[in-house]
mmCIF file of C-alpha atoms and ligand atoms in Angstrom:
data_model
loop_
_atom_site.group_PDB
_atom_site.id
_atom_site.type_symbol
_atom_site.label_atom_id
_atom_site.label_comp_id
_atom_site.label_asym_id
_atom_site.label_seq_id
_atom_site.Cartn_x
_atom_site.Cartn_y
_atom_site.Cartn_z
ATOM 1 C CA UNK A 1 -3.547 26.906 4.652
ATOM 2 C CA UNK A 2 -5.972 25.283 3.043
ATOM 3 C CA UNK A 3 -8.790 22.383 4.869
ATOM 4 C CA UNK A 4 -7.767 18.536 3.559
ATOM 5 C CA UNK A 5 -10.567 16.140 5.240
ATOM 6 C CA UNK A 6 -7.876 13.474 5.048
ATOM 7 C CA UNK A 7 -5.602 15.778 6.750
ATOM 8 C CA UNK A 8 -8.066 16.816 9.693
ATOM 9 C CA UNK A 9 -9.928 13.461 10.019
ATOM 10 C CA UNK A 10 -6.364 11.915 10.697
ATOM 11 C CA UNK A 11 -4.499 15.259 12.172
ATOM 12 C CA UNK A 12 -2.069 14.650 9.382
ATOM 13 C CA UNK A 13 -0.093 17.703 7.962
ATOM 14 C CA UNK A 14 0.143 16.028 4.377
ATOM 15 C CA UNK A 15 -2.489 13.536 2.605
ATOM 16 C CA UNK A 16 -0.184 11.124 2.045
ATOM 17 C CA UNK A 17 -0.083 7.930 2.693
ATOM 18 C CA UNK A 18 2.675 4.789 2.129
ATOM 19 C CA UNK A 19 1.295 1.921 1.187
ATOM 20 C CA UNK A 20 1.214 -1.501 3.417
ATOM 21 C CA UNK A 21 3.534 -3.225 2.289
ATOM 22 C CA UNK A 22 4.147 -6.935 3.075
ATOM 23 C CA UNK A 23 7.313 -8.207 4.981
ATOM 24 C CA UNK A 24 8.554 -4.431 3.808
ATOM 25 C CA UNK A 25 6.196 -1.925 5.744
ATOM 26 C CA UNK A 26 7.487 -2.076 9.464
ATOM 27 C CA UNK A 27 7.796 0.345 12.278
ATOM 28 C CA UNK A 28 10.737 1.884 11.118
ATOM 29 C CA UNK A 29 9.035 3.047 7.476
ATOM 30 C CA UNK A 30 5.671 3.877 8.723
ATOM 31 C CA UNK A 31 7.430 6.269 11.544
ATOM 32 C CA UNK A 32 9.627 7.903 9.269
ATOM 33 C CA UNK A 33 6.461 8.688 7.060
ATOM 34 C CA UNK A 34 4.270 9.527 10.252
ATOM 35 C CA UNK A 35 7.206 11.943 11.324
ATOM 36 C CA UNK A 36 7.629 13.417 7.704
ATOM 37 C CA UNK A 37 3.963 14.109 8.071
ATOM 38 C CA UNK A 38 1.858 11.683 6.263
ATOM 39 C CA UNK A 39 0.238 8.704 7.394
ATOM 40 C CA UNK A 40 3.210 5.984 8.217
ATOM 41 C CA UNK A 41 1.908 2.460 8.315
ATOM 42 C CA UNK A 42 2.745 -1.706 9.649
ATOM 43 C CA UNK A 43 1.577 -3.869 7.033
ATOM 44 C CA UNK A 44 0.239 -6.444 9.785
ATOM 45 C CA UNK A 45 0.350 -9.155 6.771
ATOM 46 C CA UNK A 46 3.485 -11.162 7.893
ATOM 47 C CA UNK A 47 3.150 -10.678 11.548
ATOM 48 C CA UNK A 48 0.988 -12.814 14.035
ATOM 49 C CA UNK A 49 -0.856 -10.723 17.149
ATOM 50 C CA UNK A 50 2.242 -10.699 19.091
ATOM 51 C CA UNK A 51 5.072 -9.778 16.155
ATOM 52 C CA UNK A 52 2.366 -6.777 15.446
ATOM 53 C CA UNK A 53 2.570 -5.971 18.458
ATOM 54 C CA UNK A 54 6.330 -5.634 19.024
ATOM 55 C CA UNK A 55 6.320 -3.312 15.657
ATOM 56 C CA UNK A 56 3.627 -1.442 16.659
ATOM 57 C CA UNK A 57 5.118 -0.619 20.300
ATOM 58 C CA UNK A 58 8.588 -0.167 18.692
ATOM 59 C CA UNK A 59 6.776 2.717 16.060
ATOM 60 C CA UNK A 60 5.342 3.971 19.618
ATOM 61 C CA UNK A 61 9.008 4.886 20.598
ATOM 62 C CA UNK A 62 10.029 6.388 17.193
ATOM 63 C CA UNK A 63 7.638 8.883 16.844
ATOM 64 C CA UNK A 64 4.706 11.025 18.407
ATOM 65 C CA UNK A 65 2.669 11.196 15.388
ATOM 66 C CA UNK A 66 -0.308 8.918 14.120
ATOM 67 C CA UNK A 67 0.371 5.968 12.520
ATOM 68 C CA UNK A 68 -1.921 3.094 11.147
ATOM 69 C CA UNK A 69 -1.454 -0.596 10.288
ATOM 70 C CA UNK A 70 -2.552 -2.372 7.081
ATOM 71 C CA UNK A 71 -4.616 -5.533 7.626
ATOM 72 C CA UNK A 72 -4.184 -7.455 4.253
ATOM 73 C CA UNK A 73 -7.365 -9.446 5.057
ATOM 74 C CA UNK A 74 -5.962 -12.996 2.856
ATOM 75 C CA UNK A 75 -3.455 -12.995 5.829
ATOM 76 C CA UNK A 76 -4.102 -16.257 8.144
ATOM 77 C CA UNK A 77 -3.247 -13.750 11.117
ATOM 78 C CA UNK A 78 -6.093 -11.636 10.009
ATOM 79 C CA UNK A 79 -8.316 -12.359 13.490
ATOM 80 C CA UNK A 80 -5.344 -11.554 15.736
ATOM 81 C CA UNK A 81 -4.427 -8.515 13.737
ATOM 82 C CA UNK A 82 -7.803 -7.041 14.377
ATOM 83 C CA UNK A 83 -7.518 -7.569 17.870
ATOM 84 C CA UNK A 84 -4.203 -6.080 18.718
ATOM 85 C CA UNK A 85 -5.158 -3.161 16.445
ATOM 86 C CA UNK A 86 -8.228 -2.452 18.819
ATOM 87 C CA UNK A 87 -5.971 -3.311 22.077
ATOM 88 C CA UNK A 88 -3.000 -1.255 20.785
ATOM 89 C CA UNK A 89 -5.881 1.927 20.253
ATOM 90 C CA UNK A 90 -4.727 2.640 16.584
ATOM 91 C CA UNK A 91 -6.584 5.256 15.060
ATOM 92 C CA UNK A 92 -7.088 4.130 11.624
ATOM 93 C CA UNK A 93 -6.498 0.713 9.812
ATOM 94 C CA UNK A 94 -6.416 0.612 6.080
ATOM 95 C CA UNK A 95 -7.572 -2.903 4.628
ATOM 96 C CA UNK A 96 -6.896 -5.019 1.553
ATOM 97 C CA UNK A 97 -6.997 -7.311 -1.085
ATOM 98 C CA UNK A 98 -10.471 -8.370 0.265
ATOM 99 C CA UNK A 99 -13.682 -7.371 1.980
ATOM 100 C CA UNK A 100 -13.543 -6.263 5.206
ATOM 101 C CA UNK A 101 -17.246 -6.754 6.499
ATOM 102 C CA UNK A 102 -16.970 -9.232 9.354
ATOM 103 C CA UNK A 103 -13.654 -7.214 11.211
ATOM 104 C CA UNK A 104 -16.126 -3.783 10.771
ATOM 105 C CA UNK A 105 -17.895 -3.808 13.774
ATOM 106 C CA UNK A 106 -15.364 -4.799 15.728
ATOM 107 C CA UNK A 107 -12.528 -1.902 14.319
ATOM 108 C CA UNK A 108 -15.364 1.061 14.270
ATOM 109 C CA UNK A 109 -16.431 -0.431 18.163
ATOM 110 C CA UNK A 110 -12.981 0.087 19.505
ATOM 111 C CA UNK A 111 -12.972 3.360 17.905
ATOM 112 C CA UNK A 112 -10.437 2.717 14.606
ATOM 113 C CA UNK A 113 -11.116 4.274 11.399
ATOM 114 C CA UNK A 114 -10.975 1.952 8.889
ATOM 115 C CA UNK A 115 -9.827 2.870 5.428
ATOM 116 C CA UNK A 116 -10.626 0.359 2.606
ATOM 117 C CA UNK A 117 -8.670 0.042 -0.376
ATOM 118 C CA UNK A 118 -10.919 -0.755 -3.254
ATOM 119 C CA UNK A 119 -10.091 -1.551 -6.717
ATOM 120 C CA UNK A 120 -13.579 -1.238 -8.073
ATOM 121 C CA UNK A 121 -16.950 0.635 -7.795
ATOM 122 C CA UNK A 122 -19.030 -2.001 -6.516
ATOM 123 C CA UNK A 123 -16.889 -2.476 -3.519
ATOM 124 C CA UNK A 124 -16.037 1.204 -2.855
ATOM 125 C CA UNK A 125 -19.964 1.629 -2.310
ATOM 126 C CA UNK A 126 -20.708 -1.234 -0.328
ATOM 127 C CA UNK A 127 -17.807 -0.394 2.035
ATOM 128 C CA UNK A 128 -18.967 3.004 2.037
ATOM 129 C CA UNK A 129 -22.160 1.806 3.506
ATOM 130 C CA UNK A 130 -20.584 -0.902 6.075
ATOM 131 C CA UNK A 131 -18.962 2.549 7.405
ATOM 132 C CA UNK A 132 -15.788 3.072 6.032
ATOM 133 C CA UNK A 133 -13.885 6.545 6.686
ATOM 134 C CA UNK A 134 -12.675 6.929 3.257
ATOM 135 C CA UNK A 135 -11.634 4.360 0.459
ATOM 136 C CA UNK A 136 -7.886 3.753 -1.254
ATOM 137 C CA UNK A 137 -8.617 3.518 -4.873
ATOM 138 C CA UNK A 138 -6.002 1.394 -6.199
ATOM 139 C CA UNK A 139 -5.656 1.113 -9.758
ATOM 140 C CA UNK A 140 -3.816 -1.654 -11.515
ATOM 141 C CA UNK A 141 -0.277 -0.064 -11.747
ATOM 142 C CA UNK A 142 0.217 -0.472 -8.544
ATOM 143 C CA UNK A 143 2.492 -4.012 -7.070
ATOM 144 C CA UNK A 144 1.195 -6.922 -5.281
ATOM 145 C CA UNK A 145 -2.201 -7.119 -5.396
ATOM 146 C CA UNK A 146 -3.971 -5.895 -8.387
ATOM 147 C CA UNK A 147 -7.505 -5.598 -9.906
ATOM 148 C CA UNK A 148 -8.320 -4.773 -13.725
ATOM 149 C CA UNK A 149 -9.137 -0.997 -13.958
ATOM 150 C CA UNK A 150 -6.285 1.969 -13.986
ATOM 151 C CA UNK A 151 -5.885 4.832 -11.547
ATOM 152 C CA UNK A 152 -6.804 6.996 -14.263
ATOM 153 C CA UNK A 153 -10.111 5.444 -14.978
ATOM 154 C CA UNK A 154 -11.483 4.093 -11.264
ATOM 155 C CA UNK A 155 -9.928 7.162 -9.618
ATOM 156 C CA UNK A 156 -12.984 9.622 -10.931
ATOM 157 C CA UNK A 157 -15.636 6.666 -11.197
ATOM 158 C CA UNK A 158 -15.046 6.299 -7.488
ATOM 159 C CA UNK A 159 -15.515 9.622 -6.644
ATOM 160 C CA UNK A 160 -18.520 9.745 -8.337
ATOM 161 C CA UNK A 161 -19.842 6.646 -6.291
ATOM 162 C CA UNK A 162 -19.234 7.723 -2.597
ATOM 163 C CA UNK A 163 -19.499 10.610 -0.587
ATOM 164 C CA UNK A 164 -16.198 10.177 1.328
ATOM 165 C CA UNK A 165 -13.100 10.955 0.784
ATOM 166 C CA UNK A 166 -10.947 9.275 -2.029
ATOM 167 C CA UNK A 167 -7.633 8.304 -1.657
ATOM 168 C CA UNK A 168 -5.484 7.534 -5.043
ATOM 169 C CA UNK A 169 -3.127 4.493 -5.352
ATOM 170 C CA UNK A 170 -1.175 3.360 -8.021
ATOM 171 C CA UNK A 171 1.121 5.081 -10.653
ATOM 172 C CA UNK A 172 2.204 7.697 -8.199
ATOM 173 C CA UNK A 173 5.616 8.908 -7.558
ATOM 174 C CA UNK A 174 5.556 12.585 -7.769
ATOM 175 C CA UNK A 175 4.650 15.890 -7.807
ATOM 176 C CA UNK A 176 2.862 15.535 -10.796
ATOM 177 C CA UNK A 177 0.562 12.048 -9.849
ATOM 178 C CA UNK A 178 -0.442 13.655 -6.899
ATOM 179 C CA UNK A 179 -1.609 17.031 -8.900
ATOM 180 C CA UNK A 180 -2.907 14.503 -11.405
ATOM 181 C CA UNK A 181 -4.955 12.578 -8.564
ATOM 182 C CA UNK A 182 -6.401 15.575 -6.899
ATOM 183 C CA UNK A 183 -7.781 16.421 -10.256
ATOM 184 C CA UNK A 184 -9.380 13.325 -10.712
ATOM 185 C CA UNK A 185 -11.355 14.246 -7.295
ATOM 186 C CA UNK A 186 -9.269 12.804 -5.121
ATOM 187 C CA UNK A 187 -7.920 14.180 -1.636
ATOM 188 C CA UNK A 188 -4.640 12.405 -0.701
ATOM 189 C CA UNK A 189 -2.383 9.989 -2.610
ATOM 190 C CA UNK A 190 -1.058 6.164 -1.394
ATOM 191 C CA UNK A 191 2.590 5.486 -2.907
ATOM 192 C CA UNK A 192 4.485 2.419 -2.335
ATOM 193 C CA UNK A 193 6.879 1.841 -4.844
ATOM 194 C CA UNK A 194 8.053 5.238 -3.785
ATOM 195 C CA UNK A 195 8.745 4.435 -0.264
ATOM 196 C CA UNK A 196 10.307 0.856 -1.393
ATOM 197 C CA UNK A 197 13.269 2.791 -1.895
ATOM 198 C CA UNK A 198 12.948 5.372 1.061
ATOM 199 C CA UNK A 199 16.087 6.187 2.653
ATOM 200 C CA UNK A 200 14.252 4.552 6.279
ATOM 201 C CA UNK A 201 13.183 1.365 4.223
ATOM 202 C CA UNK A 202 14.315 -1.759 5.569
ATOM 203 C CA UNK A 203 13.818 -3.758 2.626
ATOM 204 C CA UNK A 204 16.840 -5.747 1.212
ATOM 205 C CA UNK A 205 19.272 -3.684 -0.534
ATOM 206 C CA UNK A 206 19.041 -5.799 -3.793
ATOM 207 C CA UNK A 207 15.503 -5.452 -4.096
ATOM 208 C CA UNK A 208 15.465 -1.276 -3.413
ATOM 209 C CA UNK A 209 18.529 -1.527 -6.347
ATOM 210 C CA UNK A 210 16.197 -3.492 -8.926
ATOM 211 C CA UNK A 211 13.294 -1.102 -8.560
ATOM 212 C CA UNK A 212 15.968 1.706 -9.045
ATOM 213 C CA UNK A 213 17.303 -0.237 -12.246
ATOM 214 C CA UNK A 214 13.775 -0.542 -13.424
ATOM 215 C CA UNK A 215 12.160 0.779 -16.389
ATOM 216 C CA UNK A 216 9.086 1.001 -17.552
ATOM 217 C CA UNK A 217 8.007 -2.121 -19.057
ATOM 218 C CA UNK A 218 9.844 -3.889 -16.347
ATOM 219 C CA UNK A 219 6.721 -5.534 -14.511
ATOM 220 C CA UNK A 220 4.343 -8.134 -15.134
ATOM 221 C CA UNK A 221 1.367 -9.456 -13.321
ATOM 222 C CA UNK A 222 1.098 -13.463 -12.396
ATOM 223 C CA UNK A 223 -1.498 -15.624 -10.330
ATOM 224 C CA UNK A 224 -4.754 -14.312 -12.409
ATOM 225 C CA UNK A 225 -4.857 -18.050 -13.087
ATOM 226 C CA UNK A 226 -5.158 -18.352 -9.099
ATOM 227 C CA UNK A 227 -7.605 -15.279 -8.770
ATOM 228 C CA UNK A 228 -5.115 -13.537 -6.545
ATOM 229 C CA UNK A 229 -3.097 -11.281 -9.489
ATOM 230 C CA UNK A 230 -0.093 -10.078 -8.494
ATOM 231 C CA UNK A 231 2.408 -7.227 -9.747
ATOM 232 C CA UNK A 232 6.319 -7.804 -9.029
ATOM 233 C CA UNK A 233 9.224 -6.956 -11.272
ATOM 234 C CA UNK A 234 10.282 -9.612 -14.040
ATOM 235 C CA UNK A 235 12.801 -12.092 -13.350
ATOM 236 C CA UNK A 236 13.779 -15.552 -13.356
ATOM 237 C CA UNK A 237 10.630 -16.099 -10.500
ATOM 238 C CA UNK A 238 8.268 -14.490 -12.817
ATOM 239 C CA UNK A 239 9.343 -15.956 -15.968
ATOM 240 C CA UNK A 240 8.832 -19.313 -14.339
ATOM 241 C CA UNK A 241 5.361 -19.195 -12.957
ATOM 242 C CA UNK A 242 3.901 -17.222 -15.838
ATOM 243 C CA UNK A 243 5.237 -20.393 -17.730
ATOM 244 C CA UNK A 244 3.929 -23.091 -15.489
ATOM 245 C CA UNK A 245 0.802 -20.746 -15.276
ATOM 246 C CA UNK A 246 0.260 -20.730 -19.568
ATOM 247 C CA UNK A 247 0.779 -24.801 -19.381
ATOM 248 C CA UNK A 248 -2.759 -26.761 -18.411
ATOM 249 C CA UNK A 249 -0.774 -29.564 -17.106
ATOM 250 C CA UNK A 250 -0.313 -27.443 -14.172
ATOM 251 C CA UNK A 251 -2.111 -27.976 -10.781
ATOM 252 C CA UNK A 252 -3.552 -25.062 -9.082
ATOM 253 C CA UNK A 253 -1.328 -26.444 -5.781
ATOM 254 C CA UNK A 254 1.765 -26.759 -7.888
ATOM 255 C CA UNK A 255 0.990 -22.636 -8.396
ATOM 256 C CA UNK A 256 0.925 -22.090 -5.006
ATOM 257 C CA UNK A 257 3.927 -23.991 -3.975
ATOM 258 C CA UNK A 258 5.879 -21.736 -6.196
ATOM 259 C CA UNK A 259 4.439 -18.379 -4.857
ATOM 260 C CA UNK A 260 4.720 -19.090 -1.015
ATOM 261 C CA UNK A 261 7.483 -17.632 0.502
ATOM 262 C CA UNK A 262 8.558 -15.421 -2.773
ATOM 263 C CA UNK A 263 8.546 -12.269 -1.559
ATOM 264 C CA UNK A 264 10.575 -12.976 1.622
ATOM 265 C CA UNK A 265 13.047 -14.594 -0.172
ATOM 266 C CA UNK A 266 13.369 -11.035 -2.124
ATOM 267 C CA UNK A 267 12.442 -8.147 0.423
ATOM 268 C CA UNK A 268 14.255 -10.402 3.790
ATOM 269 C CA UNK A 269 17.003 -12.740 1.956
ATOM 270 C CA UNK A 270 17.584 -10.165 -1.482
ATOM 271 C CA UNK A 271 17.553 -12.965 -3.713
ATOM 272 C CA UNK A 272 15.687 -10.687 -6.337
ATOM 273 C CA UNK A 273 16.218 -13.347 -9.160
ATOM 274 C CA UNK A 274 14.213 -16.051 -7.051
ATOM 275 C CA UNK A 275 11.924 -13.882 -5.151
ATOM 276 C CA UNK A 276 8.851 -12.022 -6.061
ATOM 277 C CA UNK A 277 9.810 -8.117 -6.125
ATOM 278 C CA UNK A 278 6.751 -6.693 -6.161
ATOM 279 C CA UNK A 279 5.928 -3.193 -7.162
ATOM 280 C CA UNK A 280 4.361 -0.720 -9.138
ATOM 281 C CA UNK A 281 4.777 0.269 -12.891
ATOM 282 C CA UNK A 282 6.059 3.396 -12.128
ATOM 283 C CA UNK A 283 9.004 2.140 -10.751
ATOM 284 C CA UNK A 284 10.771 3.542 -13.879
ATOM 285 C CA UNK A 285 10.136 6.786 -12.538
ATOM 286 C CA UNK A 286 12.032 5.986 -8.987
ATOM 287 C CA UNK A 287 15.636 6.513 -9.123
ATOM 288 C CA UNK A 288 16.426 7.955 -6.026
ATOM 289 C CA UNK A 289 16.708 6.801 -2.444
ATOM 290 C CA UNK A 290 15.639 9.346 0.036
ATOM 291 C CA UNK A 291 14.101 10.034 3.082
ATOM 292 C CA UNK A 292 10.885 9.971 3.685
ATOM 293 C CA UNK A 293 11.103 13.323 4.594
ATOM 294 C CA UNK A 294 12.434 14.642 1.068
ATOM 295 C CA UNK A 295 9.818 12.404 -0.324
ATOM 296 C CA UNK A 296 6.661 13.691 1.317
ATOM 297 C CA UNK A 297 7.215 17.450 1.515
ATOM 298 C CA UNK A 298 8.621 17.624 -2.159
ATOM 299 C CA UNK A 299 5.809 15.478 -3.490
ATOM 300 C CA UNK A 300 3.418 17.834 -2.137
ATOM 301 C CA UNK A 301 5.570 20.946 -2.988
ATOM 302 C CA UNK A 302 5.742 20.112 -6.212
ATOM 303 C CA UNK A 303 1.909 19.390 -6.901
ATOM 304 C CA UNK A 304 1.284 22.249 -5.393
ATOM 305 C CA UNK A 305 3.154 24.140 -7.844
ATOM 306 C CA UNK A 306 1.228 22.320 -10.677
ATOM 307 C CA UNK A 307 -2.098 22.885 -9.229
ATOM 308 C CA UNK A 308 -1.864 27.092 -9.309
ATOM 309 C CA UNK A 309 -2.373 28.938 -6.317
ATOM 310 C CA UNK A 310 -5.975 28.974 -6.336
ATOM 311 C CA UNK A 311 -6.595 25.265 -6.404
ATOM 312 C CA UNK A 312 -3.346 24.366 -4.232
ATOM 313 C CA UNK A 313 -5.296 26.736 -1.576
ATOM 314 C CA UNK A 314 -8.589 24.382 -1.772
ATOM 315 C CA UNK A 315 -6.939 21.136 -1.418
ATOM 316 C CA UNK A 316 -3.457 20.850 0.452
ATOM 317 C CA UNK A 317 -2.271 22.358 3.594
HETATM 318 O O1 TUI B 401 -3.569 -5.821 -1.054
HETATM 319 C C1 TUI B 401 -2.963 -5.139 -1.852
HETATM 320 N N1 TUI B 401 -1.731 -5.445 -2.277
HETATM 321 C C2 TUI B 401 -1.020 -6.542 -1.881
HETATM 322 S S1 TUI B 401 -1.504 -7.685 -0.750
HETATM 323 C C3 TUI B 401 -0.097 -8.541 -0.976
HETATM 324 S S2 TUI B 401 0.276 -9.975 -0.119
HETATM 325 C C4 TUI B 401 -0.097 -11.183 -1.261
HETATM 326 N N2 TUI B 401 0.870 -12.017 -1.564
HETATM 327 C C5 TUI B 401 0.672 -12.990 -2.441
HETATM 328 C C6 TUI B 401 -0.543 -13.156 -3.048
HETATM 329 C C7 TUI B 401 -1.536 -12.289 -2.778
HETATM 330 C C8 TUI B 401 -1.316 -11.268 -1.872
HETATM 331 C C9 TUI B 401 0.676 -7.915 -1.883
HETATM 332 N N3 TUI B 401 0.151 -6.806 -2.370
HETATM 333 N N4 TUI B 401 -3.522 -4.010 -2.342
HETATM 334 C C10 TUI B 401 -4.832 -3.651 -2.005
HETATM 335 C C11 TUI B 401 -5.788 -4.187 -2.989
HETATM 336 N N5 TUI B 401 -6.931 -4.710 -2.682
HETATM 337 N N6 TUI B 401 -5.615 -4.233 -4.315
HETATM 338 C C12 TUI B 401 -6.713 -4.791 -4.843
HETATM 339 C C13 TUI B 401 -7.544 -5.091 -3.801
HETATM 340 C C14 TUI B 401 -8.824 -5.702 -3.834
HETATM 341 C C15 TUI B 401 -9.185 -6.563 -4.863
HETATM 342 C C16 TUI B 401 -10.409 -7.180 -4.852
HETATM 343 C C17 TUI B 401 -9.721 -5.479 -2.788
HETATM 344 C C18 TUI B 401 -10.926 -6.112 -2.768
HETATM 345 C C19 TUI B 401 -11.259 -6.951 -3.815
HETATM 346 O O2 TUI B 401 -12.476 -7.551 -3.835
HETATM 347 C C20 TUI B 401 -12.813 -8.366 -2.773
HETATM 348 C C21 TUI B 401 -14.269 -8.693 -2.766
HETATM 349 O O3 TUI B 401 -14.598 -9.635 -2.042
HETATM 350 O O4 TUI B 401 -15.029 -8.019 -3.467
#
């Protein structure tokens, strides 16, 4: 068996991780994934301190394994989040969509890894040197939240940059991504389009069918306009505000308005036409819904495979 830094820093069996997703990622999907053997995790975005809580106790019951929460530092719960974390004694946070800087201390004090995800160089470095355990570099496949560079070309640039470990996001739903992102220099993979559709994914069952209906060109990215850009899958929601976005009568507010609330009406209520169903361009590749289990172990298997035996030995377990 091989020696994964991901895998030992976390006492992980497989360097994968699912990604944080909003109103989506609860206990129940970051157990399963924990329990599969990767790195399960509460997206702490929707939740105030007490709601995070609750999820994070209930994960406590469903499995033995480490977990970690997602702090999506936009959220106006952010403070609270941060504290619970460091009550709660969860060994590693992952962070997004923003710089983490003033919740460092604090995290790293109580004894939390924190795990940025990055979706550029600049910031990659700088968390590096605030003490970060390892970055997520995202590329701009990936849903929600998106910067401007692909996996393909921040993945290696990033690894170049900092001395720990990189973890690759975005465009990943197999075997052959993960192979691919090792080669770029990376040591684990995030997926969360993948686990969207995850057998122990709570998400509305119209929104896990529309990302199994989708093909490739099905998403589109809205809210540049609003400096927050955002990946979902098109619809009647996206065709709307990229519309009111193109027209300069618009007001910035008007943009807003139109985004809160969009992707609970699509992951809670399933109104996929309204909502925003974010998610990754490789959706087109998803077409299956299975556990978390299957997902993890055959992902991994199957890069594995790819890799040879020689390099499988040097990187996974
Ligand atoms: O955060 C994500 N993905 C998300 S967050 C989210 S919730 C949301 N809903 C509506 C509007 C906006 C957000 C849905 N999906 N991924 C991690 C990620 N972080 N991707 C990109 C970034 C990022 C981008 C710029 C991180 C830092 C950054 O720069 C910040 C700085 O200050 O330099």
């Amino acid at each position: 068996m091989g020696k994964n830094p991901i895998c030992e820093m976390l006492h992980i069996d497989y360097p994968v991780f699912q990604g944080g997703m909003a109103w989506i990622a609860d206990a129940e999907l970051a157990a399963a994934v924990s329990n599969a053997g990767g790195l399960g995790l509460i997206a702490a975005m929707n939740s105030n301190g007490e709601q995070l809580r609750e999820q994070i106790r209930r994960a406590k019951t469903l499995t033995d394994r480490p977990f970690g929460v997602n702090l999506m530092l936009m959220s106006p719960f952010i403070a609270e989040a941060v504290r619970v974390v460091c009550e709660e004694k969860i060994p590693v946070v992952t962070t997004g969509a923003g710089n983490p800087q003033q919740y460092m201390n604090d995290l790293k004090a109580a004894g939390v890894k924190v795990i940025c995800v990055v979706a550029s160089v600049t910031l990659a470095v700088m968390v590096e040197r605030m003490g970060a355990s390892a970055v997520i570099a995202e590329g701009c496949e990936s849903g929600g939240h998106v910067g401007e560079t692909t996996t393909m070309a921040l993945v290696p640039q990033v690894v170049d940059a900092v001395s720990i470990p990189v973890i690759a996001a975005g465009g990943i739903a197999d075997g052959r991504g993960m192979a691919a992102a090792l080669l770029l220099g990376a040591q684990g993979i995030q997926m969360g389009t993948r686990f969207l559709t995850a057998k122990e994914c709570n998400v509305h069952a119209n929104y896990k069918a529309k990302v199994i209906a989708a093909k490739d060109r099905d998403t589109i990215v809205t809210g540049k306009t609003l400096g927050h850009p955002v990946r979902a899958l098109k619809n009647r929601m996206t065709r709307a505000f990229a519309e009111k976005e193109h027209d300069p009568n618009t007001t910035p507010g008007e943009l807003e308005a139109m985004g809160a609330g969009a992707l609970r009406r699509a992951a809670i209520e399933g109104d996929v036409q309204n909502g925003s169903c974010m998610c990754g361009q490789i959706a087109g590749l998803v077409r299956t819904e299975d556990s978390c289990s299957d997902i993890v172990r055959g992902i991994c298997a199957d890069a594995k495979k790819l890799l040879g035996a020689g390099t499988a030995q040097a990187l996974l377990p």
